[in-house]
Amino acid sequence: MRTALTASLTVILMGACGAADRQPKQSAIPGEAALLAATCTGCHLSGAKSTAIPALSDRSADDLRDALLAYQQDGETVMHRLMPGYTAAQIDALSAYFAQETPDDE
Amino acid sequence: MSKVFSTNRRAVITGLTATAALSLPALPLPALAKAAPKIVIIGGGFGGASAAMTLRRALPRAAVTLIEPNPTYHACPFSNLVISGERTLDQQAFTYDGLARAGVQMVYTKAQDIDASARLVTVSGGGTIAYDRLIVAPGIDLRYDSVAGYDAAAAQIMPHGWKAGAQTQLLADRLAAMEDGGTVVMSVPRPPYRCPPGPYERASLVAHYLKTRKPKSKLILLDAQDRFSKQPLFEQAWAELYPSLIERIPGAESGRVIRVDATAGTVHTDFDSVKADLANIIPEQQAGEIAQRGGLTDATGWCPIDPVTFASTQAEDIYVIGDATIAAPMPKSAFSAHLQGEICALQILRSLPGEAPLSTTLSNTCYSYIEPDQAVSVSGVYRPDGPRFAPIAGAGGTSPLKADIGLRQSEANQARAWFHAITTDVFG
């Protein structure tokens, strides 16, 4: 859960009837990290068990940052083609964002 | 004010039969930030469904209405595997139950018109639905007039299979019924069209079907384009996997189909005509009809948008996402539509309390099967640059041309994981 998610918002969420299964991934006003992370969720299913595309929600920010930075080196995978398009600051923001996300139980 | 909006779901329903929605005033920004904003989405494909889920997840008090005529959605990605007999159409089918559980108000009807000044959508039967923000995600319309002799009736004989559903099954059935030794003719339209590598993935999978089931048959690809997405990878795969089975005639050699005779089974280009045992005609395309009716398209037939927010450049408080947009070099793909739905929803959430839009980086990846257990992919990374998107230099590209079968199989596994992830994310 994002630290920016305030207690008052949490109360609203918990009280909401029929709210989405997944925990909200951003504070009330989505910022840079939420916008960047939107791309990732097209492939990386929150809470995914063992698939060819791993979940991002169960790793530390340091782990994620190391992995994403490594994809900026030469390689054959999709991720090796994507990550050179991102700055170190963007990778930091993404790593922190997913490290704070509550994994799904879906 | 909050009392008015506490009844907003009922207003949606009454709006269908009466004009109660008309009495709802448009809210100024500060009031919108506090009240339940009323966001209406037209079209329940990957873009519209993604926008709806993103809004409900991030702002559970948002009143989100999704207008979609079909209670069952058939996904286009992976539908080429249905045509080649590797999957069933049922595996492409998704309901909106997951969206309804997430609190999205589903309205199963057709949006007929948009009144941007009154902020009203008119639906089949004449009812109206009011909105504070409208997201239009209508996908494509096929331009039957781009091929003389082709229309909805001819498509029952020469299926397009470019909107997943009955057309996909028809094409699969016709292929299964074709005699060995038959000629399959596929046409590829001039761009822009939905799913740039799609026709070539289809050609690959049809060729696989013919090779394994009807080896005396052949496939002729009449292509309006000269160059195409992932071309070196597809051509390498065709040479290795389907030698002499696929004959492609590019646009420069008069490959563009200009006329068909469905009854005679002939397909015509400028200088040639081909007799087809099965013809798959993919006509040219434009933004879905409601985008045209709503005044959201320009002379190209597609919708210009602000690449930061996906706001229409032609109407206030209306956004357009997915295949209907002018977003090149972002392709018209399910991945792009899903992402654009998310970004558009997040930018709307920023706008409600008056926050400025925030430009971001967007990516796309499209997998294509070259045979049922091998795939190749293309990726791109983009950022808004003035009125359009620009690719980020040094990023993106395709699977390597020189690769062992393991990499192709690994990308086929990733393609399956992607399909599971994206459909689970939006349909639950």
PDB file of N, CA and C in Angstrom, chain B residues 89-129:
ATOM      1  N   LEU B  89     -13.559 -20.450 -30.089  1.00  0.00           N
ATOM      2  CA  LEU B  89     -14.043 -19.071 -29.940  1.00  0.00           C
ATOM      3  C   LEU B  89     -14.440 -18.802 -28.484  1.00  0.00           C
ATOM      4  N   ASP B  90     -14.910 -19.839 -27.788  1.00  0.00           N
ATOM      5  CA  ASP B  90     -15.273 -19.667 -26.375  1.00  0.00           C
ATOM      6  C   ASP B  90     -14.095 -19.177 -25.540  1.00  0.00           C
ATOM      7  N   GLN B  91     -12.894 -19.578 -25.919  1.00  0.00           N
ATOM      8  CA  GLN B  91     -11.716 -19.142 -25.170  1.00  0.00           C
ATOM      9  C   GLN B  91     -11.424 -17.658 -25.392  1.00  0.00           C
ATOM     10  N   GLN B  92     -12.072 -17.081 -26.387  1.00  0.00           N
ATOM     11  CA  GLN B  92     -11.906 -15.642 -26.662  1.00  0.00           C
ATOM     12  C   GLN B  92     -13.007 -14.820 -25.998  1.00  0.00           C
ATOM     13  N   ALA B  93     -13.968 -15.494 -25.361  1.00  0.00           N
ATOM     14  CA  ALA B  93     -15.172 -14.810 -24.878  1.00  0.00           C
ATOM     15  C   ALA B  93     -15.019 -14.365 -23.431  1.00  0.00           C
ATOM     16  N   PHE B  94     -15.424 -13.141 -23.171  1.00  0.00           N
ATOM     17  CA  PHE B  94     -15.371 -12.579 -21.818  1.00  0.00           C
ATOM     18  C   PHE B  94     -16.677 -11.836 -21.556  1.00  0.00           C
ATOM     19  N   THR B  95     -17.156 -11.945 -20.317  1.00  0.00           N
ATOM     20  CA  THR B  95     -18.346 -11.177 -19.944  1.00  0.00           C
ATOM     21  C   THR B  95     -17.909  -9.951 -19.144  1.00  0.00           C
ATOM     22  N   TYR B  96     -18.884  -9.113 -18.845  1.00  0.00           N
ATOM     23  CA  TYR B  96     -18.614  -7.906 -18.069  1.00  0.00           C
ATOM     24  C   TYR B  96     -18.975  -8.085 -16.592  1.00  0.00           C
ATOM     25  N   ASP B  97     -19.126  -9.350 -16.172  1.00  0.00           N
ATOM     26  CA  ASP B  97     -19.486  -9.609 -14.764  1.00  0.00           C
ATOM     27  C   ASP B  97     -18.429  -9.042 -13.820  1.00  0.00           C
ATOM     28  N   GLY B  98     -17.161  -9.174 -14.196  1.00  0.00           N
ATOM     29  CA  GLY B  98     -16.078  -8.669 -13.346  1.00  0.00           C
ATOM     30  C   GLY B  98     -16.149  -7.159 -13.197  1.00  0.00           C
ATOM     31  N   LEU B  99     -16.495  -6.481 -14.283  1.00  0.00           N
ATOM     32  CA  LEU B  99     -16.624  -5.027 -14.201  1.00  0.00           C
ATOM     33  C   LEU B  99     -17.814  -4.643 -13.331  1.00  0.00           C
ATOM     34  N   ALA B 100     -18.921  -5.382 -13.498  1.00  0.00           N
ATOM     35  CA  ALA B 100     -20.111  -5.093 -12.685  1.00  0.00           C
ATOM     36  C   ALA B 100     -19.793  -5.309 -11.205  1.00  0.00           C
ATOM     37  N   ARG B 101     -19.047  -6.391 -10.896  1.00  0.00           N
ATOM     38  CA  ARG B 101     -18.654  -6.646  -9.497  1.00  0.00           C
ATOM     39  C   ARG B 101     -17.786  -5.517  -8.947  1.00  0.00           C
ATOM     40  N   ALA B 102     -17.003  -4.922  -9.818  1.00  0.00           N
ATOM     41  CA  ALA B 102     -16.134  -3.820  -9.383  1.00  0.00           C
ATOM     42  C   ALA B 102     -16.899  -2.506  -9.266  1.00  0.00           C
ATOM     43  N   GLY B 103     -18.202  -2.550  -9.551  1.00  0.00           N
ATOM     44  CA  GLY B 103     -19.017  -1.359  -9.376  1.00  0.00           C
ATOM     45  C   GLY B 103     -19.226  -0.542 -10.634  1.00  0.00           C
ATOM     46  N   VAL B 104     -18.835  -1.087 -11.778  1.00  0.00           N
ATOM     47  CA  VAL B 104     -19.098  -0.391 -13.041  1.00  0.00           C
ATOM     48  C   VAL B 104     -20.563  -0.633 -13.412  1.00  0.00           C
ATOM     49  N   GLN B 105     -21.263   0.447 -13.688  1.00  0.00           N
ATOM     50  CA  GLN B 105     -22.660   0.338 -14.107  1.00  0.00           C
ATOM     51  C   GLN B 105     -22.690  -0.052 -15.582  1.00  0.00           C
ATOM     52  N   MET B 106     -23.095  -1.286 -15.863  1.00  0.00           N
ATOM     53  CA  MET B 106     -23.118  -1.747 -17.252  1.00  0.00           C
ATOM     54  C   MET B 106     -24.454  -1.383 -17.889  1.00  0.00           C
ATOM     55  N   VAL B 107     -24.406  -0.803 -19.053  1.00  0.00           N
ATOM     56  CA  VAL B 107     -25.627  -0.503 -19.811  1.00  0.00           C
ATOM     57  C   VAL B 107     -25.467  -1.160 -21.176  1.00  0.00           C
ATOM     58  N   TYR B 108     -26.210  -2.235 -21.386  1.00  0.00           N
ATOM     59  CA  TYR B 108     -26.055  -3.008 -22.619  1.00  0.00           C
ATOM     60  C   TYR B 108     -26.936  -2.440 -23.720  1.00  0.00           C
ATOM     61  N   THR B 109     -26.430  -1.433 -24.354  1.00  0.00           N
ATOM     62  CA  THR B 109     -27.161  -0.843 -25.464  1.00  0.00           C
ATOM     63  C   THR B 109     -26.156  -0.119 -26.345  1.00  0.00           C
ATOM     64  N   LYS B 110     -26.656   0.427 -27.445  1.00  0.00           N
ATOM     65  CA  LYS B 110     -25.764   1.073 -28.396  1.00  0.00           C
ATOM     66  C   LYS B 110     -25.823   2.582 -28.205  1.00  0.00           C
ATOM     67  N   ALA B 111     -24.672   3.206 -28.118  1.00  0.00           N
ATOM     68  CA  ALA B 111     -24.622   4.667 -28.075  1.00  0.00           C
ATOM     69  C   ALA B 111     -24.872   5.185 -29.488  1.00  0.00           C
ATOM     70  N   GLN B 112     -25.856   6.060 -29.602  1.00  0.00           N
ATOM     71  CA  GLN B 112     -26.247   6.549 -30.932  1.00  0.00           C
ATOM     72  C   GLN B 112     -25.677   7.917 -31.249  1.00  0.00           C
ATOM     73  N   ASP B 113     -25.582   8.755 -30.230  1.00  0.00           N
ATOM     74  CA  ASP B 113     -25.150  10.126 -30.503  1.00  0.00           C
ATOM     75  C   ASP B 113     -24.565  10.762 -29.249  1.00  0.00           C
ATOM     76  N   ILE B 114     -23.775  11.798 -29.465  1.00  0.00           N
ATOM     77  CA  ILE B 114     -23.165  12.532 -28.365  1.00  0.00           C
ATOM     78  C   ILE B 114     -23.525  14.002 -28.522  1.00  0.00           C
ATOM     79  N   ASP B 115     -24.049  14.592 -27.452  1.00  0.00           N
ATOM     80  CA  ASP B 115     -24.284  16.030 -27.436  1.00  0.00           C
ATOM     81  C   ASP B 115     -23.266  16.640 -26.479  1.00  0.00           C
ATOM     82  N   ALA B 116     -22.172  17.141 -27.041  1.00  0.00           N
ATOM     83  CA  ALA B 116     -21.055  17.603 -26.209  1.00  0.00           C
ATOM     84  C   ALA B 116     -21.435  18.846 -25.405  1.00  0.00           C
ATOM     85  N   SER B 117     -22.297  19.697 -25.943  1.00  0.00           N
ATOM     86  CA  SER B 117     -22.628  20.931 -25.214  1.00  0.00           C
ATOM     87  C   SER B 117     -23.533  20.623 -24.026  1.00  0.00           C
ATOM     88  N   ALA B 118     -24.428  19.649 -24.175  1.00  0.00           N
ATOM     89  CA  ALA B 118     -25.309  19.271 -23.057  1.00  0.00           C
ATOM     90  C   ALA B 118     -24.717  18.150 -22.220  1.00  0.00           C
ATOM     91  N   ARG B 119     -23.575  17.607 -22.638  1.00  0.00           N
ATOM     92  CA  ARG B 119     -22.927  16.469 -21.972  1.00  0.00           C
ATOM     93  C   ARG B 119     -23.880  15.295 -21.814  1.00  0.00           C
ATOM     94  N   LEU B 120     -24.425  14.873 -22.942  1.00  0.00           N
ATOM     95  CA  LEU B 120     -25.376  13.771 -22.950  1.00  0.00           C
ATOM     96  C   LEU B 120     -25.020  12.778 -24.045  1.00  0.00           C
ATOM     97  N   VAL B 121     -25.170  11.499 -23.731  1.00  0.00           N
ATOM     98  CA  VAL B 121     -25.074  10.449 -24.737  1.00  0.00           C
ATOM     99  C   VAL B 121     -26.490   9.935 -24.991  1.00  0.00           C
ATOM    100  N   THR B 122     -26.871   9.889 -26.244  1.00  0.00           N
ATOM    101  CA  THR B 122     -28.156   9.297 -26.596  1.00  0.00           C
ATOM    102  C   THR B 122     -27.934   7.839 -26.963  1.00  0.00           C
ATOM    103  N   VAL B 123     -28.781   6.964 -26.433  1.00  0.00           N
ATOM    104  CA  VAL B 123     -28.622   5.537 -26.715  1.00  0.00           C
ATOM    105  C   VAL B 123     -29.803   5.032 -27.529  1.00  0.00           C
ATOM    106  N   SER B 124     -29.703   3.787 -27.988  1.00  0.00           N
ATOM    107  CA  SER B 124     -30.773   3.160 -28.763  1.00  0.00           C
ATOM    108  C   SER B 124     -32.101   3.324 -28.036  1.00  0.00           C
ATOM    109  N   GLY B 125     -33.118   3.714 -28.774  1.00  0.00           N
ATOM    110  CA  GLY B 125     -34.427   3.900 -28.167  1.00  0.00           C
ATOM    111  C   GLY B 125     -34.672   5.331 -27.722  1.00  0.00           C
ATOM    112  N   GLY B 126     -33.601   6.157 -27.714  1.00  0.00           N
ATOM    113  CA  GLY B 126     -33.796   7.579 -27.463  1.00  0.00           C
ATOM    114  C   GLY B 126     -33.482   8.038 -26.058  1.00  0.00           C
ATOM    115  N   GLY B 127     -33.199   7.130 -25.120  1.00  0.00           N
ATOM    116  CA  GLY B 127     -32.823   7.537 -23.763  1.00  0.00           C
ATOM    117  C   GLY B 127     -31.509   8.283 -23.762  1.00  0.00           C
ATOM    118  N   THR B 128     -31.269   9.020 -22.689  1.00  0.00           N
ATOM    119  CA  THR B 128     -30.020   9.782 -22.604  1.00  0.00           C
ATOM    120  C   THR B 128     -29.277   9.439 -21.319  1.00  0.00           C
ATOM    121  N   ILE B 129     -27.977   9.539 -21.373  1.00  0.00           N
ATOM    122  CA  ILE B 129     -27.128   9.331 -20.202  1.00  0.00           C
ATOM    123  C   ILE B 129     -26.222  10.548 -20.076  1.00  0.00           C
TER     124      ILE B 129
END
